[in-house]
Structures are given as C-alpha cells and as structure tokens.
Coordinates of C-alpha atoms in Angstrom, one line a residue:
M16 CA -3.9 -32.5 60.2
I17 CA -1.7 -35.4 61.6
P18 CA 1.3 -36.9 60.2
A19 CA 1.3 -39.2 57.9
D20 CA 3.4 -41.8 60.2
P21 CA 1.2 -41.4 62.9
P22 CA 2.9 -43.6 66.4
R23 CA 2.1 -47.3 66.0
G24 CA 0.8 -46.7 70.1
P25 CA 1.6 -44.6 73.1
W26 CA 5.0 -46.5 73.9
H27 CA 6.9 -46.3 70.9
T28 CA 7.8 -45.5 67.0
P29 CA 9.5 -47.6 65.3
A30 CA 11.8 -45.4 62.5
P31 CA 10.3 -45.2 59.1
G32 CA 11.4 -48.7 57.3
T33 CA 12.6 -50.5 60.9
P34 CA 12.0 -54.2 61.0
T35 CA 9.4 -55.3 63.7
V36 CA 7.5 -58.4 64.5
P37 CA 4.3 -58.8 65.8
L38 CA 3.9 -59.9 69.7
S39 CA 0.5 -62.1 68.6
A40 CA 2.9 -63.5 66.7
L41 CA 4.8 -64.0 69.2
L42 CA 3.0 -65.7 70.7
A43 CA 1.1 -67.9 68.3
D44 CA 5.1 -69.5 67.3
P45 CA 4.0 -73.4 69.0
D46 CA 7.7 -73.6 69.8
L47 CA 8.0 -71.0 72.5
G48 CA 5.3 -71.3 74.5
L49 CA 5.6 -67.8 75.9
K50 CA 2.2 -66.4 77.4
R51 CA 0.3 -63.3 78.5
I52 CA -0.7 -63.1 81.5
A53 CA -0.6 -59.7 82.2
G54 CA -1.1 -56.1 80.5
P55 CA -3.7 -55.3 77.8
D56 CA -4.4 -57.5 75.4
E57 CA -4.4 -54.5 71.7
D58 CA -1.0 -56.3 69.6
R59 CA 2.8 -54.0 69.5
F60 CA 5.8 -54.3 67.6
V61 CA 8.7 -55.3 68.7
E62 CA 12.3 -54.3 66.7
Q63 CA 14.9 -56.0 69.0
V64 CA 14.6 -58.9 72.0
G65 CA 17.4 -57.8 75.1
T66 CA 18.3 -59.4 77.9
T67 CA 18.8 -58.2 81.6
E68 CA 19.4 -58.6 85.0
L69 CA 20.0 -55.4 85.8
A70 CA 18.5 -53.5 89.0
D71 CA 18.0 -50.7 86.9
P72 CA 18.3 -51.3 82.4
T73 CA 16.9 -48.1 81.9
P74 CA 20.6 -46.7 80.2
Y75 CA 21.0 -49.2 78.2
L76 CA 17.4 -49.1 75.9
I77 CA 16.8 -47.4 73.0
G78 CA 12.9 -48.0 72.7
G79 CA 11.0 -50.4 71.3
E80 CA 12.7 -53.9 72.7
L81 CA 10.8 -56.8 74.1
L82 CA 12.7 -56.9 77.8
L83 CA 13.7 -60.6 79.1
T84 CA 15.1 -60.7 82.7
A85 CA 15.2 -64.1 85.4
G86 CA 14.2 -60.8 88.3
S87 CA 17.5 -62.5 89.6
L88 CA 17.8 -58.9 90.6
L89 CA 14.5 -57.7 90.8
P90 CA 13.6 -55.2 93.6
R91 CA 11.7 -57.3 96.8
T92 CA 9.2 -54.4 97.6
P93 CA 6.2 -53.2 95.6
E94 CA 6.8 -50.2 95.6
G95 CA 10.8 -51.1 93.8
I96 CA 8.4 -53.3 91.8
D97 CA 6.4 -51.0 91.1
D98 CA 9.3 -47.5 90.1
Y99 CA 11.5 -50.5 87.9
V100 CA 7.9 -51.3 85.9
R101 CA 7.1 -47.0 85.6
R102 CA 11.0 -46.7 84.2
V103 CA 11.0 -49.0 81.7
V104 CA 7.7 -48.3 79.8
E105 CA 9.1 -44.7 80.6
A106 CA 12.2 -46.5 78.4
G107 CA 9.7 -47.9 75.9
T108 CA 9.8 -51.6 76.1
V109 CA 7.2 -52.9 74.1
A110 CA 7.2 -56.0 76.5
L111 CA 9.0 -57.8 78.9
G112 CA 9.2 -61.4 78.8
F113 CA 10.0 -63.3 82.9
G114 CA 11.0 -66.5 83.1
I115 CA 10.5 -68.6 86.1
V116 CA 13.9 -70.0 86.9
P117 CA 16.3 -70.5 88.7
V118 CA 15.7 -67.2 90.9
Y119 CA 11.5 -67.2 91.4
E120 CA 9.1 -70.8 91.3
E121 CA 6.3 -68.4 89.3
V122 CA 6.2 -65.4 89.0
P123 CA 5.7 -62.2 91.5
P124 CA 1.8 -61.7 91.7
D125 CA 3.3 -57.4 92.4
L126 CA 4.7 -57.8 88.9
I127 CA 2.1 -59.1 87.1
A128 CA 0.1 -55.4 89.4
A129 CA 2.7 -53.3 88.1
C130 CA 2.2 -54.8 84.4
D131 CA -2.1 -54.2 84.3
R132 CA -1.1 -50.7 86.1
H133 CA 1.7 -49.2 83.3
D134 CA -0.1 -51.2 80.5
L135 CA 2.9 -52.9 79.7
P136 CA 2.4 -56.7 79.1
L137 CA 3.8 -59.3 80.7
L138 CA 5.2 -62.6 79.0
L139 CA 5.4 -66.2 81.0
V140 CA 8.7 -67.6 79.8
P141 CA 8.6 -71.4 80.3
K142 CA 11.4 -72.7 82.3
D143 CA 12.4 -74.9 79.5
V144 CA 12.3 -72.3 77.0
P145 CA 16.3 -70.2 76.9
F146 CA 16.0 -66.8 76.2
V147 CA 18.3 -67.0 73.1
A148 CA 15.8 -68.8 71.4
V149 CA 13.3 -66.3 72.8
A150 CA 15.7 -64.1 70.1
R151 CA 16.4 -66.2 67.8
A152 CA 13.0 -66.7 67.2
T153 CA 11.8 -63.0 66.9
H154 CA 15.0 -62.7 64.8
S155 CA 13.6 -65.3 62.3
A156 CA 10.4 -64.1 62.2
M157 CA 11.9 -59.8 61.7
A158 CA 14.2 -61.6 58.2
E159 CA 10.8 -63.4 56.7
A160 CA 8.4 -60.1 57.4
R161 CA 11.3 -57.9 55.4
T162 CA 11.6 -60.6 52.9
H163 CA 8.2 -59.9 52.2
D164 CA 8.1 -56.7 51.8
L165 CA 11.1 -56.6 49.7
R166 CA 9.0 -59.1 48.0
L167 CA 6.4 -56.7 47.9
V168 CA 8.0 -53.7 47.0
S169 CA 9.8 -55.1 44.1
E170 CA 6.5 -56.8 42.4
A171 CA 5.2 -53.2 41.8
Q172 CA 7.5 -50.9 41.3
S173 CA 7.6 -53.4 38.7
A174 CA 4.1 -53.2 37.8
L175 CA 4.4 -49.6 38.0
A176 CA 7.5 -49.1 35.6
S177 CA 6.1 -51.5 33.2
A178 CA 2.2 -49.7 32.9
A179 CA 4.9 -46.1 33.0
A180 CA 5.2 -46.9 29.1
R181 CA 2.0 -48.0 28.1
P182 CA 0.5 -45.0 26.2
D183 CA -2.3 -44.3 28.6
A184 CA 0.3 -44.3 31.0
L185 CA -0.9 -41.8 33.9
A186 CA -4.2 -44.1 34.3
A187 CA -2.2 -47.6 34.1
V188 CA 0.4 -46.1 36.9
L189 CA -2.9 -45.1 39.4
R190 CA -4.5 -48.5 38.4
Q191 CA -1.9 -50.4 39.1
L192 CA -0.7 -48.8 42.7
S193 CA -4.5 -48.7 43.5
V194 CA -3.9 -52.4 42.8
H195 CA -1.0 -53.7 44.7
L196 CA -2.0 -51.1 47.4
G197 CA -5.4 -51.7 47.9
V198 CA -5.9 -47.7 48.2
W199 CA -8.5 -45.7 46.5
A200 CA -5.2 -43.2 43.4
V201 CA -6.3 -39.9 42.4
L202 CA -4.2 -36.6 40.3
L203 CA -5.3 -33.9 41.6
D204 CA -4.6 -30.3 39.8
G205 CA -3.5 -27.5 42.0
N206 CA -7.0 -26.5 42.7
G207 CA -8.0 -30.4 45.1
A208 CA -9.6 -31.2 41.1
E209 CA -9.9 -34.6 39.8
L210 CA -8.0 -35.6 37.2
L211 CA -7.4 -39.2 37.1
A212 CA -8.3 -42.0 39.7
A213 CA -8.7 -46.1 40.0
G214 CA -9.7 -47.8 42.1
T215 CA -13.0 -48.3 44.3
R216 CA -14.1 -45.0 44.5
P217 CA -15.1 -44.2 48.7
A218 CA -18.6 -41.8 49.7
A219 CA -18.3 -38.7 48.7
Q220 CA -17.7 -36.7 51.8
V221 CA -14.5 -38.6 52.1
T222 CA -14.2 -37.5 48.5
R223 CA -14.5 -34.1 49.2
Q224 CA -12.2 -33.5 52.6
L225 CA -9.7 -35.7 50.3
C226 CA -9.8 -32.6 47.5
E227 CA -9.7 -30.1 50.0
L228 CA -6.3 -31.5 52.3
A229 CA -4.7 -31.6 48.6
A230 CA -5.6 -28.0 48.3
R231 CA -4.8 -26.4 50.9
T232 CA -1.2 -28.8 50.3
A233 CA -0.5 -27.2 47.1
A234 CA -1.4 -23.6 48.6
R235 CA 1.6 -23.8 50.3
Q236 CA 4.3 -24.9 47.4
P237 CA 5.7 -22.4 45.6
S238 CA 4.7 -21.3 42.4
A239 CA 7.3 -19.7 40.3
P240 CA 10.8 -21.7 39.8
H241 CA 13.3 -19.0 41.8
D242 CA 10.7 -19.5 44.9
R243 CA 12.1 -23.3 44.8
T244 CA 14.4 -23.4 46.9
P245 CA 13.9 -21.8 50.4
G246 CA 15.9 -21.8 53.5
P247 CA 16.8 -24.1 56.0
G248 CA 13.6 -25.2 57.5
S249 CA 11.8 -23.0 55.7
R250 CA 10.8 -25.5 52.9
P251 CA 6.6 -26.7 53.4
P252 CA 5.5 -29.7 53.7
T253 CA 4.8 -32.0 50.1
A254 CA 2.6 -34.9 52.0
A255 CA -0.5 -34.2 54.3
A256 CA -2.6 -36.9 56.0
Q257 CA -6.2 -37.3 57.6
H258 CA -7.6 -40.1 59.6
H259 CA -11.6 -40.1 60.3
A260 CA -13.7 -42.8 61.3
G261 CA -11.3 -45.5 60.3
I262 CA -10.9 -44.1 57.3
H263 CA -7.2 -43.1 56.1
L264 CA -6.2 -40.1 53.0
T265 CA -3.0 -39.7 52.0
V266 CA -1.9 -36.8 50.1
H267 CA 1.5 -35.7 48.2
T268 CA 3.0 -33.5 45.8
V269 CA 4.2 -34.0 42.3
P270 CA 7.3 -32.2 41.8
G271 CA 8.1 -31.4 38.5
G272 CA 4.7 -30.2 36.8
D273 CA 3.0 -27.3 35.1
T274 CA 4.2 -24.3 36.9
A275 CA -0.1 -23.0 37.1
G276 CA 0.3 -24.8 40.4
P277 CA 2.1 -28.5 42.0
L278 CA -0.3 -31.7 40.9
A279 CA -0.8 -34.0 43.5
L280 CA -2.0 -37.5 44.9
G281 CA -4.5 -39.2 46.6
L282 CA -4.9 -41.9 48.3
V283 CA -7.4 -43.4 50.3
A284 CA -7.1 -46.9 53.0
A285 CA -8.8 -48.2 55.5
S286 CA -5.7 -48.5 57.2
R287 CA -1.9 -46.9 58.8
P288 CA 0.1 -46.7 55.9
T289 CA 2.6 -49.3 56.1
P290 CA 6.5 -49.1 55.2
V291 CA 5.6 -50.9 52.3
H292 CA 3.5 -48.1 50.8
R293 CA 5.3 -45.9 51.7
S294 CA 8.0 -47.2 49.2
V295 CA 5.7 -48.1 46.9
T296 CA 3.7 -44.3 46.8
G297 CA 7.5 -43.6 46.4
T298 CA 8.6 -44.6 43.1
A299 CA 4.8 -43.7 42.7
I300 CA 5.7 -40.0 42.8
V301 CA 9.2 -40.1 41.1
L302 CA 7.6 -41.9 38.1
L303 CA 4.3 -39.6 37.7
S304 CA 6.9 -36.8 38.0
L305 CA 8.1 -37.3 34.3
L306 CA 4.9 -38.4 33.1
T307 CA 3.8 -35.2 34.0
N308 CA 6.6 -32.5 33.1
P309 CA 5.6 -29.7 30.9
R310 CA 8.0 -31.0 27.8
H311 CA 5.2 -34.4 28.1
A312 CA 2.2 -32.1 29.0
L313 CA -0.2 -34.7 31.0
G314 CA 0.6 -37.0 27.8
G315 CA 0.5 -34.2 24.9
D316 CA 3.5 -32.6 23.6
T317 CA 1.6 -31.0 21.4
R318 CA 4.5 -30.5 19.3
T319 CA 5.5 -33.6 18.5
A320 CA 1.3 -34.9 18.0
G321 CA 1.5 -32.0 15.6
A322 CA 4.5 -32.9 13.7
V323 CA 2.4 -36.3 13.1
V324 CA -0.2 -34.5 12.1
R325 CA 1.2 -32.7 9.6
L326 CA 3.1 -35.5 8.8
L327 CA -0.1 -38.0 8.1
L328 CA -1.7 -34.8 6.3
G329 CA 1.0 -35.0 4.0
G330 CA 3.1 -32.0 5.2
A331 CA 6.9 -32.2 4.3
P332 CA 9.6 -33.6 6.1
A333 CA 12.5 -30.2 6.0
E334 CA 8.6 -28.5 7.1
I335 CA 8.1 -31.3 9.9
A336 CA 11.6 -31.8 11.0
P337 CA 12.2 -28.1 12.4
M338 CA 9.1 -29.1 15.1
L339 CA 10.6 -32.2 17.0
L340 CA 14.1 -30.6 18.2
P341 CA 13.7 -29.2 21.4
A342 CA 11.7 -25.5 21.3
D343 CA 16.0 -23.1 21.7
A344 CA 17.6 -25.7 19.0
P345 CA 19.8 -23.7 17.4
D346 CA 20.3 -22.4 13.5
D347 CA 22.4 -25.4 13.0
A348 CA 20.3 -28.0 14.5
A349 CA 20.3 -30.7 12.2
W350 CA 20.1 -34.9 12.9
T351 CA 22.4 -37.9 13.6
V352 CA 20.8 -41.3 12.9
V353 CA 21.6 -44.9 14.5
H354 CA 20.6 -48.1 13.9
G355 CA 21.4 -50.8 16.5
R356 CA 21.1 -54.9 16.8
P357 CA 21.4 -56.7 20.5
A358 CA 24.2 -58.2 20.8
R359 CA 23.7 -62.6 20.7
S360 CA 24.2 -63.0 23.4
A361 CA 22.0 -60.0 25.6
R362 CA 18.4 -60.2 26.6
G363 CA 17.4 -56.6 25.6
P364 CA 14.3 -55.5 24.3
G365 CA 15.9 -56.7 20.7
A366 CA 15.1 -60.0 22.6
Q367 CA 11.0 -60.9 21.3
P368 CA 9.3 -57.6 19.3
G369 CA 8.2 -54.9 21.0
G370 CA 11.0 -55.6 23.4
D371 CA 11.4 -54.3 27.3
P372 CA 9.7 -51.5 27.2
V373 CA 11.2 -50.6 30.9
H374 CA 15.1 -51.6 29.1
L375 CA 14.0 -49.2 25.8
A376 CA 13.5 -46.5 28.1
A377 CA 17.1 -46.7 29.5
L378 CA 18.6 -46.7 26.3
G379 CA 16.5 -44.1 24.6
T380 CA 18.3 -41.8 27.7
A381 CA 21.5 -43.4 26.8
L382 CA 21.0 -42.0 23.4
G383 CA 19.3 -38.2 24.4
T384 CA 16.4 -39.1 22.2
P385 CA 12.9 -39.7 22.3
Y386 CA 12.3 -40.3 19.1
L387 CA 12.7 -44.6 18.7
D388 CA 11.6 -47.4 16.8
L389 CA 12.2 -50.3 17.1
A390 CA 10.9 -53.9 15.0
G391 CA 11.4 -57.3 15.1
P392 CA 15.5 -56.6 16.3
V393 CA 16.6 -53.5 14.5
L394 CA 16.5 -50.4 16.4
R395 CA 16.4 -47.2 14.8
A396 CA 16.8 -43.6 16.9
L397 CA 17.2 -39.1 15.3
I398 CA 19.4 -38.0 18.0
P399 CA 18.5 -34.2 17.7
W400 CA 22.5 -32.3 17.1
S401 CA 24.0 -29.5 17.7
A402 CA 27.6 -27.9 17.0
R403 CA 27.2 -26.6 20.7
A404 CA 25.6 -30.0 21.9
Q405 CA 26.7 -33.0 19.9
P406 CA 25.9 -36.5 20.8
T407 CA 28.6 -38.8 21.6
E408 CA 28.0 -43.1 22.5
P409 CA 27.1 -43.4 25.3
A410 CA 29.0 -45.6 27.3
D411 CA 26.3 -47.6 28.9
A412 CA 26.3 -48.6 25.3
A413 CA 27.5 -52.8 26.2
R414 CA 25.8 -53.3 30.2
L415 CA 23.0 -52.2 27.9
G416 CA 23.3 -55.2 25.5
W417 CA 23.5 -53.1 21.7
H418 CA 25.6 -52.6 18.6
L419 CA 25.2 -49.3 17.5
G420 CA 25.8 -47.5 14.4
F421 CA 25.7 -43.4 14.1
S422 CA 25.9 -41.2 11.1
A423 CA 27.8 -37.8 10.4
P424 CA 24.4 -34.9 11.2
V425 CA 23.2 -34.1 8.4
G426 CA 20.2 -31.8 7.4
T427 CA 16.4 -32.7 6.6
A428 CA 17.1 -33.4 2.7
D429 CA 20.1 -35.8 4.0
L430 CA 18.6 -37.8 6.5
P431 CA 18.3 -40.6 3.2
V432 CA 22.1 -40.7 3.3
A433 CA 23.0 -41.1 6.7
D434 CA 20.6 -43.6 7.4
T435 CA 22.3 -45.7 5.4
Q436 CA 25.3 -44.4 6.9
A437 CA 23.8 -45.6 9.5
E438 CA 22.9 -48.6 8.4
R439 CA 26.7 -49.6 7.6
A440 CA 28.2 -48.6 10.7
L441 CA 25.7 -50.9 12.9
R442 CA 27.6 -53.5 10.5
R443 CA 30.9 -52.6 10.8
A444 CA 29.6 -52.7 14.8
V445 CA 28.6 -56.6 15.0
A446 CA 30.7 -58.1 12.1
S447 CA 33.5 -56.1 14.5
G448 CA 32.1 -56.6 17.9
L449 CA 32.6 -53.4 18.7
P450 CA 29.7 -51.9 20.7
T451 CA 29.5 -48.6 18.7
V452 CA 31.4 -47.6 15.2
H453 CA 31.0 -44.0 13.3
H454 CA 30.7 -43.1 10.2
R455 CA 33.3 -41.5 9.3
T456 CA 33.9 -38.2 7.6
V457 CA 35.9 -36.9 5.4
E458 CA 37.5 -33.6 5.8
Q459 CA 41.0 -33.0 6.0
S460 CA 41.8 -36.9 3.8
V461 CA 42.1 -36.5 -0.3
H462 CA 38.6 -36.3 -0.7
S463 CA 39.5 -32.3 -0.3
I464 CA 41.5 -32.8 -3.0
V465 CA 38.5 -33.6 -5.4
A466 CA 36.6 -31.7 -8.0
P467 CA 33.1 -33.3 -6.5
R468 CA 31.6 -33.2 -10.3
E469 CA 34.9 -35.3 -11.8
A470 CA 34.6 -38.1 -8.5
K471 CA 31.0 -38.4 -8.5
A472 CA 32.0 -38.5 -12.4
L473 CA 34.7 -41.1 -12.4
A474 CA 32.8 -43.4 -9.5
R475 CA 29.8 -43.6 -11.8
A476 CA 31.4 -44.9 -14.7
R477 CA 33.9 -47.6 -12.4
F478 CA 31.4 -49.1 -11.4
A479 CA 29.3 -49.5 -14.8
P480 CA 30.2 -53.5 -15.3
L481 CA 28.2 -54.6 -12.1
D482 CA 25.3 -52.2 -13.8
R483 CA 24.3 -55.4 -16.1
A484 CA 25.0 -57.8 -13.2
P485 CA 22.2 -60.5 -13.2
A486 CA 20.6 -62.0 -9.5
P487 CA 21.5 -61.2 -7.1
G488 CA 22.1 -58.3 -8.3
P489 CA 24.0 -54.7 -9.3
A490 CA 22.4 -53.5 -4.9
V491 CA 23.3 -56.4 -3.4
L492 CA 26.6 -57.6 -5.6
M493 CA 28.2 -53.3 -4.5
E494 CA 26.3 -53.9 -0.9
T495 CA 28.4 -56.9 -0.8
L496 CA 31.7 -54.9 -2.0
R497 CA 31.5 -52.4 -0.2
T498 CA 31.4 -54.6 2.9
W499 CA 34.3 -56.6 2.0
L500 CA 36.9 -54.2 1.8
S501 CA 35.9 -51.6 4.8
Q502 CA 36.2 -55.9 7.4
Y503 CA 39.0 -55.0 5.3
G504 CA 39.4 -58.7 2.7
S505 CA 37.7 -60.9 6.0
W506 CA 35.9 -63.5 4.6
D507 CA 33.7 -64.1 8.1
R508 CA 33.8 -60.3 9.2
T509 CA 31.7 -59.8 6.2
A510 CA 29.0 -63.0 6.6
A511 CA 28.8 -62.5 10.1
A512 CA 27.8 -58.3 8.9
L513 CA 25.6 -59.1 6.0
G514 CA 24.2 -62.4 7.7
L515 CA 26.1 -64.7 5.0
H516 CA 27.6 -67.9 4.2
R517 CA 31.8 -67.2 3.7
N518 CA 31.5 -68.4 0.4
T519 CA 28.5 -67.0 0.1
V520 CA 30.7 -64.4 0.2
R521 CA 33.7 -65.9 -2.2
Q522 CA 31.8 -65.7 -5.2
R523 CA 30.0 -62.7 -4.7
I524 CA 33.6 -61.5 -4.7
S525 CA 35.5 -63.0 -7.4
R526 CA 32.2 -62.3 -9.5
I527 CA 32.4 -58.7 -9.0
S528 CA 36.7 -59.0 -10.2
E529 CA 35.2 -60.6 -12.9
L530 CA 33.3 -57.9 -13.7
L531 CA 35.5 -54.5 -13.1
D532 CA 37.9 -56.7 -14.2
V533 CA 40.2 -55.9 -11.6
D534 CA 42.3 -58.2 -9.1
L535 CA 40.6 -57.2 -5.9
Q536 CA 43.9 -58.6 -4.0
D537 CA 46.2 -55.4 -4.9
P538 CA 45.2 -53.3 -2.0
E539 CA 45.9 -50.5 -4.8
V540 CA 43.1 -51.9 -6.8
R541 CA 41.5 -52.4 -3.3
M542 CA 41.9 -48.3 -1.9
E543 CA 41.2 -47.1 -5.9
L544 CA 37.6 -49.0 -5.0
W545 CA 37.3 -47.9 -1.6
F546 CA 37.8 -43.6 -2.9
A547 CA 35.3 -44.5 -5.6
L548 CA 32.5 -46.7 -3.4
H549 CA 32.0 -42.8 -1.6
W550 CA 30.9 -41.0 -4.8
L551 CA 28.5 -43.0 -6.0
P552 CA 25.2 -41.5 -5.2
G553 CA 23.4 -41.5 -2.7
E554 CA 26.4 -41.7 -0.3
R555 CA 27.0 -38.5 0.7
S556 CA 25.4 -35.6 2.2
S557 CA 25.3 -31.7 1.5
L558 CA 27.3 -31.2 4.5
D559 CA 30.0 -33.3 3.6
D560 CA 30.6 -32.7 -0.4
G561 CA 28.4 -28.3 -0.4
Q562 CA 26.7 -29.0 -2.8
G563 CA 22.5 -30.3 -2.7

C-alpha cells in the first residue's frame, strides 16, 4: 500500500495543489528556444524559476526550481562542478538552465558530464533570451494550467450537484464522477461488497483487489459513534491507494453512513490522481455522505415512503402526518405552512417550471424542512413545529430571492386553515416588498374577550349580503376586501398582491361598499370589518379559539 498522492519522481514532491508546469512545455515553447543538452529525457514539473550566480545557492532553494545561471561563480574544476551539481540536486532542483553569455561562449563539458551523472536536466538558454523571459513564460503557463484545472473542477462540481438532486441520486453522482475523471467508480459497503458502480468495469482481478483494499480500510474505522473522536495521532486513515501494472486503485471512506460499518468510494484509473481528481473526488464524497445519511438510507427514507403509501391507499392525513415528523418529535408537535414566490428581480427556481434543484435545496435547508413542493413559480412547504423548536424565518430569504408567507402553527386537522393563512401572508409580503411575513396570531387582543360562537354568528350575518353578489362572485369580492384592508386601503399595493389593475380593485371595493351598505372610507367601519373577517368559517384554527 502506498500514499494516495505519490511523488512525481525521486527529485521533489510538490505540495498538493501547487501550480506546476511540465518541463516539456517549456522546451516546446518556440519563443524560448530552450534545448535539453544533458540529463534524463523524462518529464519533470517546475514549481518556480530561480536565478542565481552564487557559488553555493542551496541555502536559498526550497525545491521544485528551474534554476537559471550564467555561471559567473561556477567552480572551474571538474570536482567543484560535480559538487555544485550534487548539492543543487539534493536541494530539490528540477532542472538547470545555463546561459552562455556573457561569461561562457559554450556550456562547460564538465557541467554536461556532471548533470548526466546526477540525473539533472541541463537546458541551454539561447544568448538572445533573457532569464526573465523564461520566468514569465513559466508563470504564464502555470496560470493557464491553473485556469484550466479550475474550469474542469467547476464543471465537474456543477454536474455532481445536479446529479445529487435526481431521483436516482447515488447512481447519478457515480456516473458523473466516472465521466469527469475517466474512472470506474463504485460504492462499497463495510465488507467491500459492491453496491452501485459506474464506468467501464475493470478486470475481475482488479475489482477484487479494490474490494479487498476497501474492506481493509473500513476495518480500521470506528463503528460506534463514541469511538469517532480518537485522540491526537490515533485517527485511522480514511483513504488508501494501491498501484499495480499501470492500474491505480484508490479508496475513500464515506463519513456519516450506517453504524453497521462505513461505506467506501472506490476508484480505478489508468493514471495517478491529480489535484483536479482530488478536488472533484472530495466533492463527490461530501455528496455521497449526505445522500447515505441514515435519514436517507440510500434513498429509502422508510418513514416518508410509508406515509406516501398509506396516503395513496386512502389513509387519513391525521394518521399519516405523525410519520412525517422527526422520530423524537414531542407531543405538542404541529405544522407551519409556508407559501413562496420568487421576487421579480430574482433568478431563482421560479424562473422556470421545476426550478434549479440546487437553489431549491438551499431554500429547504434555510427553512429546515425537506417537505417542499414547487409548481411553476409557486412554492409550498410544511415545517414541523413544536414549542421547544420553533421554525424561524430564514435570514437569507432575501438573498435567495424569495417572498415567503408563514402560517401560524396548527395541528393536522387545521392544515387547510394554515394553507390559507400562508397564502395571505405571502400576498402581504409581495405587496409590501418584504422577504417574509408571518400570520399574526390574536392572543392578547380584543378577540380574546369575544365569545367565539357569538362572534362567528355575527361575522356570518355581517357579510351575508355578499353571498348574493353576481360575477366575479362572493369569494372573489371577499378576498379583494380582505387584501385591501390588509394593505391599509392602498389601491396600488392591493392590485400588486392580487395581480389586478388598480381600476379593477376600485370597482370591486365600490361594489362591496354598496352591497354591505357601508362607507369604506370610515376607519371605524374598516376596523369593524377587519375584526369580523377573522371570525368567518375557515379563517381560524382550533389552536386560535380553542374549538374544533
């Protein structure tokens, strides 16, 4: 078994993620005209370019350099030159570039022999190429390679995130990992048994070696939660690699899996891992860890799935709702309903039917619930609620580009009432330009001193004249009145909340005033109607008035 990030050669091991450029790329640059005149033909990776005219530059070297010199203080004896080359090789120098002017007319033969002897590539720098041009070309090539790597990482991470939102999330993540890294990707259990795989399957012997490597790595991991915080220096490795006959095997344990044993991600590739491979693999491991969390159970959330089955087979909501609550939910657990609509200036999931799954997942995380339904531009969500753990409005709702309306917490039987509350709170949010609006409960108000039965009877009688209204009908007129009152009689804000023209709002309010025989410009009349609206059937839950 060898480290997952092996050195590139015996001369120097770049730190993970360090920008480098192959020596071959510099030799191929026609503007530089560099020529290899000694040392091995194998490619090496340059991390930086250094220039020196010291007799002993090694105190100032950190390794990975293409060291450029004109030989001003180069030793004059074969023994001195040999010692010079030996020391710079031991310091980690990748290659030596020699300029033949102004000190030398040609490269000293003793230097060529010493570089051959110590396996140090020796490059001839043409007399018309300044050292700074070599450094500039090297740094430019590094920047270009870095940009290329970042683009590859970004594309792969975007594909992995989209795959994680698919119904077949685990298989989709493995497929994208295989495509972007050119590997065979496999998810293995704690015993090294294959669960899911993607890509071209290698030979049976290679597959067996990978499974054995995964089993050995998993066996080193703690199985109990209290064992997962080992002391300093005792943490077992979470990754291992094995290379054989040009085949590179890598195993990474997936944290957060089932307590019966950690899962593992296995990769089979034809080349060693690169920084791009490591970065993309890290993203995949995070996603797989989330997807294989015990709550998801490899895509089989049995409580939620069971609730859906019961509902489709005729189960009552009151029976099914407790199955959707957390297992440790208290007895006072209830629900808050949320309605949402993307802001006009936002490019959120409402911009197109179905929305952006990553954006929607971010909103679900902010709301603290997996129960979201997006139909076109309209979002509806259910948030579990209890007196000990009350949902709050997401602080980043505005950043995510949503208007949200929250209902009061209700029991299962009152979910239709909460749905209405959330819808109206959303309309107030849209009309007011606020990111969130909560339904206002009526505790500590004049409602608490009114007998519910008499108040409901009075409200029905007060609005009875609207029951005989022609088109657009009583329900539309009631909703217009309710919205107009909630917007303090503003025609423009009411029109925005209802999606109507302001003249249509004026006509409807005028019609309501005639049918109810009241002056809606009188603030006392408005206050009376506003209180009466809250006592109409379907407006209040059992948690509000203590009645079913």
